[in-house]
Amino acid sequence: MIELTIYGIVLGSIIALGSMGLTLIWGITDLFNCAHGDQMTVGAYSAFIFTSLFAHLNILQTKVGPFSFNWGIVVAFIPAILISIMLAVAIDRWVYQPLRRAGVHSITGFIASIGVAWALRGVVYIIWGADFHFYNQGLRPTIVFQSGIKFRVDEIFIVIVSWLSVLFVYLFLNRTRTGKALRALADNQSLALVSGINVERMLIWAWSVAGLLIAVAGILYGIETQLRPEMGWIFLLPLFAAVILGGQGSITGALIGGLVMGIAQQVSTAWLAPSYKPAVAFIIMILVLIFRPQGILGRRSR
Amino acid sequence: MGILNFLISFAVMATIYSIFAIGLNVQWGYTGLLNFGIAGFFAVGAYTSALFTLKMPTGAIAGYIKQAFGLNMPFLIGVLAGGIVSAIIGLIVGALTLRLKEGYLAIATIGIAETIRLFFNNEAWLANGPQGLVGLPQPLHNIVPPSFYNYIYLLIVAVFLVIIYIAAEKGIRSPWGRVLRAIREDEVMAAADGKNVVAFKMQSLVFGAFIMGIGGALYAHFSAAIQPGVFEPLFGTFIIWTMLTLGGTGNNKGAIIGAWIVWAVWSWSTLLINKVVPPSFATRAPFIRYVLIGLLLVVIIVRYPKGILGEEKQVSKF
């Protein structure tokens, strides 16, 4: 059980990364971005371009400390994050901005985001095929405690990197002017507008934050398991469940929601077939929607 | 001969998809209910009809094929049962989610469809798990040679499409349909006029789910074999959204036109792509369709939100 909880924290950290960007966008534009999971896949595969390149050039191939991966993947974070941010901003510019300009209902954007998700996944399938890919081949070292609890060394890295990213974004949102404006927009749009905040410019920031976080989430999940074209889609329900649990636009709520979803999904495998994990996230979400639709930290519905 | 056979089975699938698109049009086009879980109703209709019409496996076969029951009923009963059970699922989904904001309904339906698929996949006792069920009976299969059977089936699905089309049109042109559209346009206003908004939404959701269940059953008996892999969200849900959006949301004729065009793009692009691309690329080529359908959906929504036909002006007939 403790072991499952540890796995849950690992998974939950990855979900939390994805859900922070999702709730920010949802808070500002009322858009549920269905492509969020597939953008995560693109982030993970972008890093794979560079790790393959490094392997080809035979540079950065030394292992990082006790971990299973080499320095190539650590370096690959940077270009992958940049690609992910550019992609996120470009999608907003070409798909969601025209819809906002036309003043159509946010639901239309929701449907469009499904088209985006589908197209992105198609591109990943076309370039890399349906086979699994790994950043690094070979054994993954594990730590076994005397009590029998074991986990992989890589998982320490995953948790540390995800919470460093969370801290980075948290400081950005709380300490900088831009970050405060973003939170204001996500929290109470009309009040923020009255204070003269430029929504379109702020949205570029919001998508950048989301792009950064999902690239990190995608790569970390790739390190934890493997790369496959459906890897992001299976996160969609846990991500939505996490942000709904946290409440629309609430960053702290999304973090807590992400952790809860990760732990709940992993611990459920003690009783249920592991393939039921998305269903567990879904049932928690339904319960939240019925009993506390504004989420644990959400604003009151207006 | 080969081409003709291909065309006929293409027409059968396009007709079945037209039925799904009309079901979605009742829910989304007329009432504004976001059902992103069509695949769930699709699966329930297909499996229900399979279990109703198949025999319970006996003897040695029972060791390989597990199913909760097998009633060996006629085709029509199976299809009807598929619709009814799907409608009951719609009732349960509605009871849980209809009071929520519309975006939540969409996410909830994605979740329900996934849960249904996982349930059929994991619970082998119910309908043989991932292997699924095979040998579904095909109605009137002994009046023509097997190679001509699809002509008969095309006739059968066409009859269903006509009945469903007329029912949906009659519904939307009735006072009941007017209330649905009023709810879609302005829920608060409709409530202020004394309409029970949740009850009307529920009726629309259940009616649409019934249509989708019938579509699922018709699909099951056409392919004669079903397994949970068929009911993936892409193939079972989002392609239907693209169909309705392309043809014209709020228009049953548009739903049918959209279904035929998108299914043509989907099935003919495979043929074309396989001719053009080198064999080494053949395993990845089918995914070009994902990009095609995805971009199609985005482009229609951003550039041509009305679709081909747009919504018809509705004039009630008394």
Tab-separated table of N, CA, C and O in Angstrom, chain A residues 174-236:
chain	number	residue	atom	x	y	z
A	174	ASN	N	3.202	34.229	-8.698
A	174	ASN	CA	2.958	34.966	-7.464
A	174	ASN	C	3.870	36.173	-7.274
A	174	ASN	O	3.532	37.090	-6.551
A	175	ARG	N	5.041	36.163	-7.924
A	175	ARG	CA	6.006	37.212	-7.642
A	175	ARG	C	6.164	38.214	-8.768
A	175	ARG	O	6.683	39.295	-8.559
A	176	THR	N	5.781	37.842	-9.993
A	176	THR	CA	5.979	38.797	-11.089
A	176	THR	C	4.658	39.479	-11.417
A	176	THR	O	3.576	38.966	-11.120
A	177	ARG	N	4.786	40.655	-12.055
A	177	ARG	CA	3.610	41.427	-12.434
A	177	ARG	C	2.744	40.640	-13.424
A	177	ARG	O	1.527	40.560	-13.277
A	178	THR	N	3.440	40.060	-14.434
A	178	THR	CA	2.722	39.283	-15.435
A	178	THR	C	1.978	38.116	-14.797
A	178	THR	O	0.815	37.852	-15.099
A	179	GLY	N	2.680	37.442	-13.893
A	179	GLY	CA	2.077	36.294	-13.243
A	179	GLY	C	0.851	36.677	-12.437
A	179	GLY	O	-0.180	35.992	-12.472
A	180	LYS	N	0.949	37.800	-11.752
A	180	LYS	CA	-0.192	38.241	-10.948
A	180	LYS	C	-1.371	38.591	-11.848
A	180	LYS	O	-2.524	38.293	-11.537
A	181	ALA	N	-1.050	39.230	-12.977
A	181	ALA	CA	-2.117	39.575	-13.920
A	181	ALA	C	-2.804	38.310	-14.438
A	181	ALA	O	-4.031	38.264	-14.568
A	182	LEU	N	-1.992	37.274	-14.707
A	182	LEU	CA	-2.548	36.004	-15.174
A	182	LEU	C	-3.502	35.415	-14.158
A	182	LEU	O	-4.596	34.965	-14.485
A	183	ARG	N	-3.055	35.415	-12.907
A	183	ARG	CA	-3.919	34.835	-11.872
A	183	ARG	C	-5.188	35.652	-11.725
A	183	ARG	O	-6.276	35.114	-11.511
A	184	ALA	N	-5.026	36.968	-11.842
A	184	ALA	CA	-6.206	37.825	-11.724
A	184	ALA	C	-7.218	37.502	-12.817
A	184	ALA	O	-8.415	37.386	-12.563
A	185	LEU	N	-6.685	37.315	-14.044
A	185	LEU	CA	-7.576	36.986	-15.163
A	185	LEU	C	-8.291	35.659	-14.937
A	185	LEU	O	-9.486	35.523	-15.191
A	186	ALA	N	-7.517	34.674	-14.488
A	186	ALA	CA	-8.098	33.357	-14.291
A	186	ALA	C	-9.117	33.373	-13.166
A	186	ALA	O	-10.072	32.601	-13.163
A	187	ASP	N	-8.905	34.278	-12.211
A	187	ASP	CA	-9.754	34.263	-11.031
A	187	ASP	C	-11.031	35.067	-11.239
A	187	ASP	O	-12.126	34.611	-10.913
A	188	ASN	N	-10.888	36.275	-11.764
A	188	ASN	CA	-12.077	37.100	-11.947
A	188	ASN	C	-11.874	37.980	-13.157
A	188	ASN	O	-11.270	39.036	-13.100
A	189	GLN	N	-12.408	37.483	-14.292
A	189	GLN	CA	-12.076	38.099	-15.559
A	189	GLN	C	-12.552	39.550	-15.667
A	189	GLN	O	-11.788	40.423	-16.057
A	190	SER	N	-13.783	39.801	-15.277
A	190	SER	CA	-14.316	41.151	-15.502
A	190	SER	C	-13.547	42.172	-14.664
A	190	SER	O	-13.234	43.275	-15.132
A	191	LEU	N	-13.209	41.801	-13.430
A	191	LEU	CA	-12.462	42.712	-12.571
A	191	LEU	C	-11.084	42.983	-13.172
A	191	LEU	O	-10.595	44.115	-13.178
A	192	ALA	N	-10.446	41.916	-13.717
A	192	ALA	CA	-9.123	42.073	-14.310
A	192	ALA	C	-9.190	42.972	-15.538
A	192	ALA	O	-8.312	43.797	-15.764
A	193	LEU	N	-10.259	42.796	-16.323
A	193	LEU	CA	-10.397	43.602	-17.536
A	193	LEU	C	-10.540	45.079	-17.181
A	193	LEU	O	-9.976	45.941	-17.837
A	194	VAL	N	-11.303	45.334	-16.114
A	194	VAL	CA	-11.518	46.710	-15.694
A	194	VAL	C	-10.190	47.355	-15.303
A	194	VAL	O	-9.957	48.537	-15.549
A	195	SER	N	-9.267	46.545	-14.744
A	195	SER	CA	-7.979	47.127	-14.357
A	195	SER	C	-7.024	47.244	-15.549
A	195	SER	O	-5.853	47.507	-15.367
A	196	GLY	N	-7.507	47.009	-16.753
A	196	GLY	CA	-6.713	47.293	-17.947
A	196	GLY	C	-5.733	46.216	-18.336
A	196	GLY	O	-4.708	46.501	-18.936
A	197	ILE	N	-6.017	44.969	-17.999
A	197	ILE	CA	-5.119	43.888	-18.402
A	197	ILE	C	-5.437	43.474	-19.827
A	197	ILE	O	-6.598	43.296	-20.191
A	198	ASN	N	-4.384	43.329	-20.642
A	198	ASN	CA	-4.564	42.950	-22.035
A	198	ASN	C	-4.693	41.430	-22.146
A	198	ASN	O	-3.726	40.698	-21.960
A	199	VAL	N	-5.908	40.966	-22.432
A	199	VAL	CA	-6.174	39.534	-22.393
A	199	VAL	C	-5.344	38.775	-23.427
A	199	VAL	O	-4.730	37.755	-23.122
A	200	GLU	N	-5.309	39.257	-24.675
A	200	GLU	CA	-4.605	38.515	-25.719
A	200	GLU	C	-3.131	38.336	-25.386
A	200	GLU	O	-2.557	37.276	-25.606
A	201	ARG	N	-2.491	39.406	-24.863
A	201	ARG	CA	-1.086	39.267	-24.515
A	201	ARG	C	-0.917	38.279	-23.355
A	201	ARG	O	-0.005	37.445	-23.352
A	202	MET	N	-1.828	38.377	-22.403
A	202	MET	CA	-1.748	37.474	-21.248
A	202	MET	C	-1.933	36.015	-21.677
A	202	MET	O	-1.340	35.107	-21.103
A	203	LEU	N	-2.752	35.816	-22.719
A	203	LEU	CA	-2.998	34.436	-23.167
A	203	LEU	C	-1.737	33.807	-23.740
A	203	LEU	O	-1.510	32.609	-23.594
A	204	ILE	N	-0.899	34.634	-24.410
A	204	ILE	CA	0.367	34.084	-24.906
A	204	ILE	C	1.188	33.576	-23.727
A	204	ILE	O	1.765	32.488	-23.761
A	205	TRP	N	1.195	34.344	-22.634
A	205	TRP	CA	1.900	33.896	-21.427
A	205	TRP	C	1.278	32.614	-20.877
A	205	TRP	O	1.977	31.684	-20.491
A	206	ALA	N	-0.052	32.603	-20.838
A	206	ALA	CA	-0.724	31.431	-20.258
A	206	ALA	C	-0.396	30.179	-21.058
A	206	ALA	O	-0.085	29.120	-20.489
A	207	TRP	N	-0.460	30.277	-22.400
A	207	TRP	CA	-0.152	29.112	-23.223
A	207	TRP	C	1.313	28.737	-23.096
A	207	TRP	O	1.673	27.555	-23.215
A	208	SER	N	2.202	29.746	-22.876
A	208	SER	CA	3.616	29.419	-22.702
A	208	SER	C	3.832	28.620	-21.423
A	208	SER	O	4.561	27.629	-21.415
A	209	VAL	N	3.181	29.082	-20.355
A	209	VAL	CA	3.286	28.342	-19.097
A	209	VAL	C	2.768	26.922	-19.281
A	209	VAL	O	3.413	25.934	-18.901
A	210	ALA	N	1.601	26.821	-19.960
A	210	ALA	CA	1.027	25.487	-20.193
A	210	ALA	C	1.963	24.649	-21.046
A	210	ALA	O	2.209	23.471	-20.753
A	211	GLY	N	2.530	25.264	-22.094
A	211	GLY	CA	3.431	24.530	-22.989
A	211	GLY	C	4.648	24.020	-22.251
A	211	GLY	O	5.069	22.870	-22.425
A	212	LEU	N	5.222	24.870	-21.402
A	212	LEU	CA	6.384	24.456	-20.611
A	212	LEU	C	6.039	23.259	-19.734
A	212	LEU	O	6.722	22.225	-19.750
A	213	LEU	N	4.948	23.400	-19.000
A	213	LEU	CA	4.617	22.353	-18.020
A	213	LEU	C	4.273	21.032	-18.703
A	213	LEU	O	4.678	19.965	-18.225
A	214	ILE	N	3.544	21.084	-19.833
A	214	ILE	CA	3.188	19.794	-20.436
A	214	ILE	C	4.378	19.140	-21.103
A	214	ILE	O	4.458	17.916	-21.157
A	215	ALA	N	5.332	19.945	-21.609
A	215	ALA	CA	6.534	19.324	-22.171
A	215	ALA	C	7.277	18.573	-21.069
A	215	ALA	O	7.670	17.411	-21.234
A	216	VAL	N	7.448	19.236	-19.911
A	216	VAL	CA	8.129	18.576	-18.788
A	216	VAL	C	7.366	17.318	-18.379
A	216	VAL	O	7.948	16.239	-18.205
A	217	ALA	N	6.028	17.452	-18.288
A	217	ALA	CA	5.219	16.291	-17.890
A	217	ALA	C	5.388	15.147	-18.876
A	217	ALA	O	5.569	13.987	-18.484
A	218	GLY	N	5.359	15.471	-20.173
A	218	GLY	CA	5.484	14.437	-21.197
A	218	GLY	C	6.817	13.721	-21.119
A	218	GLY	O	6.884	12.490	-21.162
A	219	ILE	N	7.900	14.491	-20.982
A	219	ILE	CA	9.236	13.874	-20.932
A	219	ILE	C	9.358	13.000	-19.679
A	219	ILE	O	9.845	11.874	-19.738
A	220	LEU	N	8.887	13.523	-18.549
A	220	LEU	CA	9.004	12.755	-17.306
A	220	LEU	C	8.216	11.451	-17.410
A	220	LEU	O	8.671	10.388	-16.975
A	221	TYR	N	7.023	11.525	-18.019
A	221	TYR	CA	6.247	10.288	-18.163
A	221	TYR	C	6.951	9.334	-19.124
A	221	TYR	O	6.918	8.121	-18.952
A	222	GLY	N	7.624	9.920	-20.140
A	222	GLY	CA	8.400	9.096	-21.061
A	222	GLY	C	9.540	8.380	-20.344
A	222	GLY	O	9.852	7.234	-20.654
A	223	ILE	N	10.179	9.074	-19.388
A	223	ILE	CA	11.258	8.442	-18.613
A	223	ILE	C	10.681	7.340	-17.717
A	223	ILE	O	11.237	6.245	-17.605
A	224	GLU	N	9.533	7.627	-17.116
A	224	GLU	CA	8.916	6.676	-16.187
A	224	GLU	C	8.445	5.404	-16.902
A	224	GLU	O	8.627	4.305	-16.413
A	225	THR	N	7.837	5.584	-18.087
A	225	THR	CA	7.337	4.400	-18.800
A	225	THR	C	8.021	4.299	-20.165
A	225	THR	O	9.175	3.907	-20.241
A	226	GLN	N	7.301	4.655	-21.225
A	226	GLN	CA	7.880	4.640	-22.563
A	226	GLN	C	7.105	5.625	-23.416
A	226	GLN	O	6.083	6.150	-22.985
A	227	LEU	N	7.615	5.882	-24.614
A	227	LEU	CA	6.918	6.807	-25.507
A	227	LEU	C	5.991	6.020	-26.399
A	227	LEU	O	6.401	5.045	-27.034
A	228	ARG	N	4.729	6.415	-26.453
A	228	ARG	CA	3.813	5.828	-27.420
A	228	ARG	C	2.775	6.884	-27.776
A	228	ARG	O	2.508	7.789	-26.982
A	229	PRO	N	2.214	6.792	-28.982
A	229	PRO	CA	1.373	7.897	-29.453
A	229	PRO	C	0.138	8.158	-28.587
A	229	PRO	O	-0.368	9.276	-28.571
A	230	GLU	N	-0.331	7.137	-27.856
A	230	GLU	CA	-1.545	7.331	-27.050
A	230	GLU	C	-1.212	7.807	-25.634
A	230	GLU	O	-2.111	7.942	-24.805
A	231	MET	N	0.058	8.031	-25.337
A	231	MET	CA	0.455	8.302	-23.945
A	231	MET	C	-0.232	9.535	-23.364
A	231	MET	O	-0.548	9.585	-22.183
A	232	GLY	N	-0.481	10.543	-24.187
A	232	GLY	CA	-1.086	11.759	-23.676
A	232	GLY	C	-2.594	11.642	-23.530
A	232	GLY	O	-3.190	12.135	-22.582
A	233	TRP	N	-3.205	10.949	-24.494
A	233	TRP	CA	-4.663	10.838	-24.478
A	233	TRP	C	-5.153	10.182	-23.202
A	233	TRP	O	-6.164	10.599	-22.632
A	234	ILE	N	-4.434	9.158	-22.707
A	234	ILE	CA	-4.900	8.481	-21.500
A	234	ILE	C	-4.834	9.403	-20.285
A	234	ILE	O	-5.436	9.123	-19.259
A	235	PHE	N	-4.095	10.526	-20.418
A	235	PHE	CA	-4.050	11.473	-19.300
A	235	PHE	C	-5.226	12.436	-19.308
A	235	PHE	O	-5.416	13.189	-18.355
A	236	LEU	N	-5.992	12.435	-20.383
A	236	LEU	CA	-7.009	13.469	-20.519
A	236	LEU	C	-8.022	13.430	-19.368
A	236	LEU	O	-8.311	14.440	-18.736
